[in-house]
Amino acid sequence: MIVLKTERDLEAMRPACVLAGTVLDEVAAWIKPGQTTREVDEFAGSRIKAHGAKSAFLGYRQYPCQICISVNDQVVHGLAGPRRLEFGDIVSLDVGVVHNGFIGDTARTVAVGGCDLAAQRLMDVTEKSLHEGIAQAVPGKRVVDISRAIQKYVEANGFSVVREFVGHGVGRNMHEEPQIPNFDDGKSGTKLRPGMTLAIEPMVNAGRSAVKILKDGWTVVTVDGSLSAHFEHTVLVTEGLPEIMTWPARVSLK
Ligand code: MF3
Ligand code: CO
Ligand code: CO
């Protein structure tokens, strides 16, 4: 069952989404070489709290951290710990907050200090593929149009999309229907309708698409050790153009 959001729902959900985007901005601006991922997670937790929200991840299926921090060949769901970030690393930050009873879910990959051109190209292509997908989030199109647009753009640029993890509807729950694969799975015929709120989130590998989960039970890595990037927005399907709900506030909220 797909939950269509009413205008009243959206009034509550919009601030949750802006907050998630703002925290993501704050963490991205804060990280530097030498910090441990645990310090980054603590900073993220303190910003979420400062905005009066809560992490949507902490405790979700016993997930132990405030946000997901995935470094280099880590794809998603990386756990914070003693690892120190180094100049040239790329870090995928995934922020989910609960506020007003609704969830905002958004992710971005950033360089720590700087990175080489190959890593920058991977991040650029992944971000652009997200926007190719978002552009399809209009009434009359189907979920598969989002999936195809992402896959086409990524593969035309020589990279591969991860298949085991997908985007999703989002609202009062983090993972609602429909699933939104980043490739054409031959299903996903669901028609897009105004009021749908979708977390669209391409996960893109520089090498092969295969991934595996580490023994910690969470961290997803590329099997071939290649770099991976992840960009995500929570998007509202409207009568007109898609509304990117997790765009950060342009000024500090607090
Ligand atoms: N935010 C992730 C997503 O984009 C889900 C994180 S699950 C958690 O769907 F357990 F790590 F929190
Ligand atoms: Co997310
Ligand atoms: Co998501």
mmCIF file of C-alpha atoms and ligand atoms in Angstrom:
data_model
loop_
_atom_site.group_PDB
_atom_site.id
_atom_site.type_symbol
_atom_site.label_atom_id
_atom_site.label_comp_id
_atom_site.label_asym_id
_atom_site.label_seq_id
_atom_site.Cartn_x
_atom_site.Cartn_y
_atom_site.Cartn_z
ATOM 1 C CA MET A 1 0.000 0.000 0.000
ATOM 2 C CA ILE A 2 1.377 3.409 -0.991
ATOM 3 C CA VAL A 3 0.653 6.226 1.467
ATOM 4 C CA LEU A 4 -0.233 9.462 -0.345
ATOM 5 C CA LYS A 5 0.581 12.486 1.797
ATOM 6 C CA THR A 6 -2.070 15.133 2.397
ATOM 7 C CA GLU A 7 -1.213 18.835 2.479
ATOM 8 C CA ARG A 8 -1.425 18.565 6.254
ATOM 9 C CA ASP A 9 1.053 15.663 6.310
ATOM 10 C CA LEU A 10 3.368 17.666 4.087
ATOM 11 C CA GLU A 11 3.261 20.650 6.423
ATOM 12 C CA ALA A 12 4.726 18.369 9.094
ATOM 13 C CA MET A 13 7.071 16.471 6.794
ATOM 14 C CA ARG A 14 8.691 19.432 5.026
ATOM 15 C CA PRO A 15 10.536 20.699 8.121
ATOM 16 C CA ALA A 16 11.768 17.164 8.885
ATOM 17 C CA CYS A 17 13.221 16.945 5.396
ATOM 18 C CA VAL A 18 14.804 20.424 5.431
ATOM 19 C CA LEU A 19 16.339 19.513 8.769
ATOM 20 C CA ALA A 20 17.865 16.313 7.406
ATOM 21 C CA GLY A 21 19.343 18.253 4.495
ATOM 22 C CA THR A 22 20.664 20.940 6.816
ATOM 23 C CA VAL A 23 22.347 18.427 9.131
ATOM 24 C CA LEU A 24 23.900 16.754 6.096
ATOM 25 C CA ASP A 25 25.231 20.161 4.996
ATOM 26 C CA GLU A 26 26.630 20.842 8.451
ATOM 27 C CA VAL A 27 28.394 17.487 8.689
ATOM 28 C CA ALA A 28 29.769 17.777 5.140
ATOM 29 C CA ALA A 29 31.189 21.207 5.980
ATOM 30 C CA TRP A 30 32.674 19.971 9.247
ATOM 31 C CA ILE A 31 34.597 16.853 8.299
ATOM 32 C CA LYS A 32 38.372 17.074 7.978
ATOM 33 C CA PRO A 33 41.335 14.717 7.642
ATOM 34 C CA GLY A 34 42.304 13.181 10.992
ATOM 35 C CA GLN A 35 38.814 12.966 12.469
ATOM 36 C CA THR A 36 37.524 9.535 13.399
ATOM 37 C CA THR A 37 34.212 8.413 11.968
ATOM 38 C CA ARG A 38 32.965 8.163 15.563
ATOM 39 C CA GLU A 39 33.667 11.887 16.010
ATOM 40 C CA VAL A 40 31.757 12.600 12.811
ATOM 41 C CA ASP A 41 28.807 10.534 14.067
ATOM 42 C CA GLU A 42 28.836 12.337 17.426
ATOM 43 C CA PHE A 43 28.897 15.712 15.661
ATOM 44 C CA ALA A 44 25.960 14.630 13.502
ATOM 45 C CA GLY A 45 24.052 13.496 16.598
ATOM 46 C CA SER A 46 24.696 16.838 18.303
ATOM 47 C CA ARG A 47 23.426 18.784 15.254
ATOM 48 C CA ILE A 48 20.287 16.612 14.984
ATOM 49 C CA LYS A 49 19.604 17.288 18.654
ATOM 50 C CA ALA A 50 20.335 21.026 18.321
ATOM 51 C CA HIS A 51 17.568 21.206 15.705
ATOM 52 C CA GLY A 52 15.159 19.438 18.060
ATOM 53 C CA ALA A 53 14.991 16.215 16.037
ATOM 54 C CA LYS A 54 16.038 12.582 16.452
ATOM 55 C CA SER A 55 18.035 10.178 14.352
ATOM 56 C CA ALA A 56 15.750 7.916 12.342
ATOM 57 C CA PHE A 57 18.537 5.324 12.108
ATOM 58 C CA LEU A 58 19.711 4.832 15.701
ATOM 59 C CA GLY A 59 17.934 1.691 16.924
ATOM 60 C CA TYR A 60 16.320 0.944 13.556
ATOM 61 C CA ARG A 61 16.780 -2.851 13.326
ATOM 62 C CA GLN A 62 19.327 -2.217 16.094
ATOM 63 C CA TYR A 63 21.475 0.066 13.927
ATOM 64 C CA PRO A 64 24.013 1.476 16.427
ATOM 65 C CA CYS A 65 24.874 4.944 15.002
ATOM 66 C CA GLN A 66 23.273 8.362 14.424
ATOM 67 C CA ILE A 67 24.029 8.468 10.688
ATOM 68 C CA CYS A 68 25.613 6.150 8.119
ATOM 69 C CA ILE A 69 29.257 6.916 7.280
ATOM 70 C CA SER A 70 30.650 4.849 4.401
ATOM 71 C CA VAL A 71 34.278 5.408 3.350
ATOM 72 C CA ASN A 72 35.763 4.715 -0.132
ATOM 73 C CA ASP A 73 34.803 1.120 -1.105
ATOM 74 C CA GLN A 74 32.061 1.118 1.537
ATOM 75 C CA VAL A 75 28.747 1.560 -0.264
ATOM 76 C CA VAL A 76 26.157 2.232 2.468
ATOM 77 C CA HIS A 77 25.397 1.541 6.154
ATOM 78 C CA GLY A 78 29.020 2.105 7.287
ATOM 79 C CA LEU A 79 29.404 2.103 11.062
ATOM 80 C CA ALA A 80 31.173 4.849 12.999
ATOM 81 C CA GLY A 81 34.310 3.762 14.839
ATOM 82 C CA PRO A 82 38.003 4.506 15.447
ATOM 83 C CA ARG A 83 38.914 4.784 11.742
ATOM 84 C CA ARG A 84 40.553 8.122 10.953
ATOM 85 C CA LEU A 85 39.543 9.934 7.782
ATOM 86 C CA GLU A 86 42.460 10.684 5.479
ATOM 87 C CA PHE A 87 42.953 13.394 2.899
ATOM 88 C CA GLY A 88 41.656 12.003 -0.398
ATOM 89 C CA ASP A 89 39.065 9.656 1.100
ATOM 90 C CA ILE A 90 35.519 9.954 -0.162
ATOM 91 C CA VAL A 91 32.809 9.585 2.451
ATOM 92 C CA SER A 92 29.143 8.834 1.910
ATOM 93 C CA LEU A 93 27.039 10.487 4.603
ATOM 94 C CA ASP A 94 23.427 9.329 4.969
ATOM 95 C CA VAL A 95 21.230 11.341 7.338
ATOM 96 C CA GLY A 96 17.728 10.368 8.432
ATOM 97 C CA VAL A 97 15.838 12.354 11.035
ATOM 98 C CA VAL A 98 12.443 12.070 12.673
ATOM 99 C CA HIS A 99 10.651 15.351 13.348
ATOM 100 C CA ASN A 100 6.924 16.096 13.678
ATOM 101 C CA GLY A 101 6.338 12.339 13.301
ATOM 102 C CA PHE A 102 7.852 12.288 9.796
ATOM 103 C CA ILE A 103 11.172 11.195 8.378
ATOM 104 C CA GLY A 104 13.520 13.028 6.036
ATOM 105 C CA ASP A 105 16.172 10.837 4.389
ATOM 106 C CA THR A 106 19.091 12.255 2.387
ATOM 107 C CA ALA A 107 22.661 11.313 1.498
ATOM 108 C CA ARG A 108 25.713 12.747 -0.236
ATOM 109 C CA THR A 109 29.280 11.666 -0.885
ATOM 110 C CA VAL A 110 31.998 14.221 -0.123
ATOM 111 C CA ALA A 111 35.773 14.312 -0.382
ATOM 112 C CA VAL A 112 37.819 14.604 2.797
ATOM 113 C CA GLY A 113 39.916 17.705 2.081
ATOM 114 C CA GLY A 114 40.151 16.807 -1.588
ATOM 115 C CA CYS A 115 40.326 13.776 -3.841
ATOM 116 C CA ASP A 116 41.621 12.638 -7.207
ATOM 117 C CA LEU A 117 39.801 13.292 -10.448
ATOM 118 C CA ALA A 118 38.523 9.709 -10.792
ATOM 119 C CA ALA A 119 36.809 9.901 -7.398
ATOM 120 C CA GLN A 120 35.380 13.352 -8.193
ATOM 121 C CA ARG A 121 34.000 12.040 -11.480
ATOM 122 C CA LEU A 122 32.304 9.154 -9.651
ATOM 123 C CA MET A 123 30.673 11.589 -7.221
ATOM 124 C CA ASP A 124 29.605 13.951 -10.032
ATOM 125 C CA VAL A 125 28.072 11.143 -12.114
ATOM 126 C CA THR A 126 26.230 9.719 -9.095
ATOM 127 C CA GLU A 127 24.806 13.110 -8.124
ATOM 128 C CA LYS A 128 23.775 13.837 -11.702
ATOM 129 C CA SER A 129 22.142 10.394 -11.965
ATOM 130 C CA LEU A 130 20.036 11.252 -8.906
ATOM 131 C CA HIS A 131 18.788 14.375 -10.670
ATOM 132 C CA GLU A 132 18.127 12.404 -13.859
ATOM 133 C CA GLY A 133 15.947 10.140 -11.706
ATOM 134 C CA ILE A 134 14.233 13.005 -9.882
ATOM 135 C CA ALA A 135 13.301 14.592 -13.231
ATOM 136 C CA GLN A 136 11.170 11.503 -13.945
ATOM 137 C CA ALA A 137 9.202 11.865 -10.682
ATOM 138 C CA VAL A 138 6.127 13.382 -12.302
ATOM 139 C CA PRO A 139 2.508 12.159 -12.533
ATOM 140 C CA GLY A 140 1.828 9.711 -15.338
ATOM 141 C CA LYS A 141 5.369 8.334 -15.316
ATOM 142 C CA ARG A 142 6.150 5.093 -13.504
ATOM 143 C CA VAL A 143 8.731 4.083 -10.915
ATOM 144 C CA VAL A 144 10.598 2.238 -13.664
ATOM 145 C CA ASP A 145 11.130 5.538 -15.509
ATOM 146 C CA ILE A 146 13.109 6.780 -12.501
ATOM 147 C CA SER A 147 15.068 3.504 -12.370
ATOM 148 C CA ARG A 148 15.870 3.526 -16.088
ATOM 149 C CA ALA A 149 16.972 7.165 -16.131
ATOM 150 C CA ILE A 150 19.436 6.536 -13.298
ATOM 151 C CA GLN A 151 20.801 3.312 -14.792
ATOM 152 C CA LYS A 152 21.162 4.801 -18.261
ATOM 153 C CA TYR A 153 23.111 7.818 -17.065
ATOM 154 C CA VAL A 154 25.398 5.800 -14.786
ATOM 155 C CA GLU A 155 26.206 3.112 -17.334
ATOM 156 C CA ALA A 156 26.713 5.636 -20.159
ATOM 157 C CA ASN A 157 29.454 7.075 -17.949
ATOM 158 C CA GLY A 158 31.150 3.703 -17.436
ATOM 159 C CA PHE A 159 30.055 3.035 -13.854
ATOM 160 C CA SER A 160 27.667 0.441 -12.379
ATOM 161 C CA VAL A 161 24.595 0.651 -10.148
ATOM 162 C CA VAL A 162 24.193 -1.436 -7.013
ATOM 163 C CA ARG A 163 21.262 -3.849 -7.258
ATOM 164 C CA GLU A 164 20.868 -5.228 -3.744
ATOM 165 C CA PHE A 165 19.767 -1.910 -2.206
ATOM 166 C CA VAL A 166 17.075 0.378 -3.541
ATOM 167 C CA GLY A 167 15.260 3.656 -2.954
ATOM 168 C CA HIS A 168 11.861 3.664 -1.274
ATOM 169 C CA GLY A 169 8.768 5.556 -0.263
ATOM 170 C CA VAL A 170 9.253 7.513 2.962
ATOM 171 C CA GLY A 171 6.941 9.269 5.410
ATOM 172 C CA ARG A 172 5.915 8.308 8.929
ATOM 173 C CA ASN A 173 8.033 5.195 8.273
ATOM 174 C CA MET A 174 11.534 5.131 6.835
ATOM 175 C CA HIS A 175 10.843 2.414 4.330
ATOM 176 C CA GLU A 176 7.420 2.580 2.716
ATOM 177 C CA GLU A 177 6.240 1.297 -0.642
ATOM 178 C CA PRO A 178 7.145 1.518 -3.462
ATOM 179 C CA GLN A 179 10.682 0.209 -3.778
ATOM 180 C CA ILE A 180 12.696 2.304 -6.243
ATOM 181 C CA PRO A 181 15.496 0.270 -7.839
ATOM 182 C CA ASN A 182 18.329 2.094 -9.578
ATOM 183 C CA PHE A 183 18.031 -0.280 -12.531
ATOM 184 C CA ASP A 184 15.212 -1.701 -14.637
ATOM 185 C CA ASP A 185 14.134 -4.807 -12.719
ATOM 186 C CA GLY A 186 11.369 -5.633 -15.189
ATOM 187 C CA LYS A 187 8.772 -4.803 -12.499
ATOM 188 C CA SER A 188 8.230 -1.417 -10.828
ATOM 189 C CA GLY A 189 5.252 -0.582 -13.030
ATOM 190 C CA THR A 190 3.734 1.544 -10.261
ATOM 191 C CA LYS A 191 2.331 4.815 -11.591
ATOM 192 C CA LEU A 192 3.527 8.004 -9.928
ATOM 193 C CA ARG A 193 0.836 10.161 -8.336
ATOM 194 C CA PRO A 194 0.815 13.548 -6.597
ATOM 195 C CA GLY A 195 1.352 13.121 -2.847
ATOM 196 C CA MET A 196 3.900 10.322 -3.135
ATOM 197 C CA THR A 197 7.077 11.033 -1.165
ATOM 198 C CA LEU A 198 10.021 9.059 -2.505
ATOM 199 C CA ALA A 199 13.590 8.572 -1.306
ATOM 200 C CA ILE A 200 15.509 8.266 -4.573
ATOM 201 C CA GLU A 201 19.050 7.073 -3.916
ATOM 202 C CA PRO A 202 21.501 5.819 -6.538
ATOM 203 C CA MET A 203 24.437 3.831 -5.147
ATOM 204 C CA VAL A 204 27.118 3.758 -7.845
ATOM 205 C CA ASN A 205 30.341 1.757 -8.047
ATOM 206 C CA ALA A 206 33.393 2.742 -10.068
ATOM 207 C CA GLY A 207 33.987 -0.941 -10.859
ATOM 208 C CA ARG A 208 31.650 -3.899 -10.809
ATOM 209 C CA SER A 209 28.173 -3.707 -9.263
ATOM 210 C CA ALA A 210 28.586 -6.648 -6.854
ATOM 211 C CA VAL A 211 28.516 -5.870 -3.123
ATOM 212 C CA LYS A 212 28.833 -7.848 0.104
ATOM 213 C CA ILE A 213 28.116 -7.193 3.776
ATOM 214 C CA LEU A 214 31.005 -7.197 6.271
ATOM 215 C CA LYS A 215 31.022 -9.345 9.426
ATOM 216 C CA ASP A 216 29.754 -6.371 11.483
ATOM 217 C CA GLY A 217 26.395 -7.205 9.897
ATOM 218 C CA TRP A 218 25.914 -3.700 8.439
ATOM 219 C CA THR A 219 28.732 -2.296 6.339
ATOM 220 C CA VAL A 220 28.136 -2.869 2.621
ATOM 221 C CA VAL A 221 31.317 -2.857 0.481
ATOM 222 C CA THR A 222 32.124 -3.391 -3.175
ATOM 223 C CA VAL A 223 33.370 -6.938 -3.845
ATOM 224 C CA ASP A 224 36.115 -5.671 -6.198
ATOM 225 C CA GLY A 225 37.288 -2.970 -3.761
ATOM 226 C CA SER A 226 36.380 -0.148 -6.144
ATOM 227 C CA LEU A 227 35.125 3.216 -4.882
ATOM 228 C CA SER A 228 31.414 3.780 -4.363
ATOM 229 C CA ALA A 229 29.249 6.905 -4.105
ATOM 230 C CA HIS A 230 25.689 7.527 -2.864
ATOM 231 C CA PHE A 231 23.371 10.498 -3.288
ATOM 232 C CA GLU A 232 19.799 10.625 -1.973
ATOM 233 C CA HIS A 233 16.916 13.084 -1.738
ATOM 234 C CA THR A 234 13.406 12.778 -0.404
ATOM 235 C CA VAL A 235 11.212 14.001 -3.253
ATOM 236 C CA LEU A 236 7.505 14.886 -3.442
ATOM 237 C CA VAL A 237 5.570 14.078 -6.595
ATOM 238 C CA THR A 238 3.333 17.100 -7.297
ATOM 239 C CA GLU A 239 0.910 18.008 -10.119
ATOM 240 C CA GLY A 240 3.885 19.772 -11.688
ATOM 241 C CA LEU A 241 7.638 19.536 -11.169
ATOM 242 C CA PRO A 242 9.073 17.300 -8.420
ATOM 243 C CA GLU A 243 9.716 19.020 -5.085
ATOM 244 C CA ILE A 244 13.113 18.189 -3.552
ATOM 245 C CA MET A 245 12.108 18.165 0.113
ATOM 246 C CA THR A 246 15.569 17.547 1.616
ATOM 247 C CA TRP A 247 17.190 20.629 0.129
ATOM 248 C CA PRO A 248 19.102 22.206 3.038
ATOM 249 C CA ALA A 249 18.074 25.501 4.615
ATOM 250 C CA ARG A 250 20.163 28.292 3.108
ATOM 251 C CA VAL A 251 20.732 29.908 6.474
ATOM 252 C CA SER A 252 21.465 28.215 9.770
ATOM 253 C CA LEU A 253 18.211 27.252 11.491
ATOM 254 C CA LYS A 254 19.762 27.395 14.969
HETATM 255 N N1 MF3 B 1 18.923 5.795 5.177
HETATM 256 C C1 MF3 B 1 19.062 4.495 4.623
HETATM 257 C C2 MF3 B 1 18.255 4.562 3.388
HETATM 258 O O1 MF3 B 1 18.519 5.460 2.635
HETATM 259 C C3 MF3 B 1 18.628 3.441 5.573
HETATM 260 C C4 MF3 B 1 19.512 3.334 6.731
HETATM 261 S S1 MF3 B 1 19.074 1.946 7.598
HETATM 262 C C5 MF3 B 1 19.958 2.057 9.013
HETATM 263 O O2 MF3 B 1 17.335 3.837 3.134
HETATM 264 F F1 MF3 B 1 19.638 1.037 9.687
HETATM 265 F F2 MF3 B 1 21.231 2.124 8.698
HETATM 266 F F3 MF3 B 1 19.640 3.124 9.633
HETATM 267 CO CO CO B 2 19.246 7.330 3.460
HETATM 268 CO CO CO B 3 16.739 5.987 1.901
#
